[in-house]
């Protein structure tokens, strides 16, 4: 069998010319992305990396931020209180759907869809909007091991065009699912989506989750180990929008995607894996990324329920 590095190089070569899909354009700034950009990164729980392609090209994190903001809200409020406010049920609907908010539920379905993410972010503690933002940025820095920058153009682009997210916040306010200061909550949500990362950063963040919340290089505890299972559970059931079921079936590891083209996935105890390619499908998932993960899962027996290979093939490949 090829070494993991050669396998990643081969995946990069085979999929770099796959030009299916489109750039997200409902946030105008995202439509400026380079369609050809493509990276694959694996970071182990002891900080080693195996990478191919443009792993240092910066982009905005978008929905992948929802996982980490959920972690901060869990630390601020605890499992029971947060569960009262944001559920953990997959919807099978698009990530920006409003439909299920107008039912007699008392909370958004889960923190990985926009409604649940806006409600989650609205719960982040802080004395004022700046304090909340600083706490959010400090949280991201814990995972990344370096300073975090927000892309102002993307933030402003989404802030001025995000009418659907604004409508969701108003609907949630109407149903008392969210506090009154929805403009600050939306700003904070748009800011968290505009945090700049690269593919290597994403794999490091995923590796931190694989490592019970301890950043593999800096050894900083980025999130309390107690809550990692909560994040991985909602990633597994809800992380890939309305493709979450098919992903769980075909790839079988907790994951999260974002419309800018990133995907992260966690192999608990072993590694974080990330791909970046901005061409997305109708569900908002990166097409090259989906193919890469299906092949990696198949080749290395990553599926959590694939007991035939266990995790030993992957463990050997990481040696
Ligand atoms: N900022 C985007 C939005 O709220 C994030 C969506 C996504 O990545 N799926 O619409």
PDB file of N, CA, C and O in Angstrom, residues 5 47 239 263:
ATOM      1  N   UNK A   5       1.463   9.837   2.817  1.00  0.00           N
ATOM      2  CA  UNK A   5       1.868  11.018   2.043  1.00  0.00           C
ATOM      3  C   UNK A   5       1.671  10.790   0.540  1.00  0.00           C
ATOM      4  O   UNK A   5       1.116  11.637  -0.160  1.00  0.00           O
ATOM      5  N   UNK A  47       0.885  16.051  16.613  1.00  0.00           N
ATOM      6  CA  UNK A  47       1.353  17.253  15.913  1.00  0.00           C
ATOM      7  C   UNK A  47       2.109  17.043  14.614  1.00  0.00           C
ATOM      8  O   UNK A  47       2.653  17.988  14.053  1.00  0.00           O
ATOM      9  N   UNK A 239     -23.434  17.533  10.913  1.00  0.00           N
ATOM     10  CA  UNK A 239     -22.342  18.391  10.434  1.00  0.00           C
ATOM     11  C   UNK A 239     -22.295  18.654   8.939  1.00  0.00           C
ATOM     12  O   UNK A 239     -21.688  19.616   8.503  1.00  0.00           O
ATOM     13  N   UNK A 263     -13.769  21.380   4.744  1.00  0.00           N
ATOM     14  CA  UNK A 263     -14.403  20.274   5.479  1.00  0.00           C
ATOM     15  C   UNK A 263     -13.394  19.833   6.543  1.00  0.00           C
ATOM     16  O   UNK A 263     -12.200  19.699   6.242  1.00  0.00           O
TER      17      UNK A 263
END
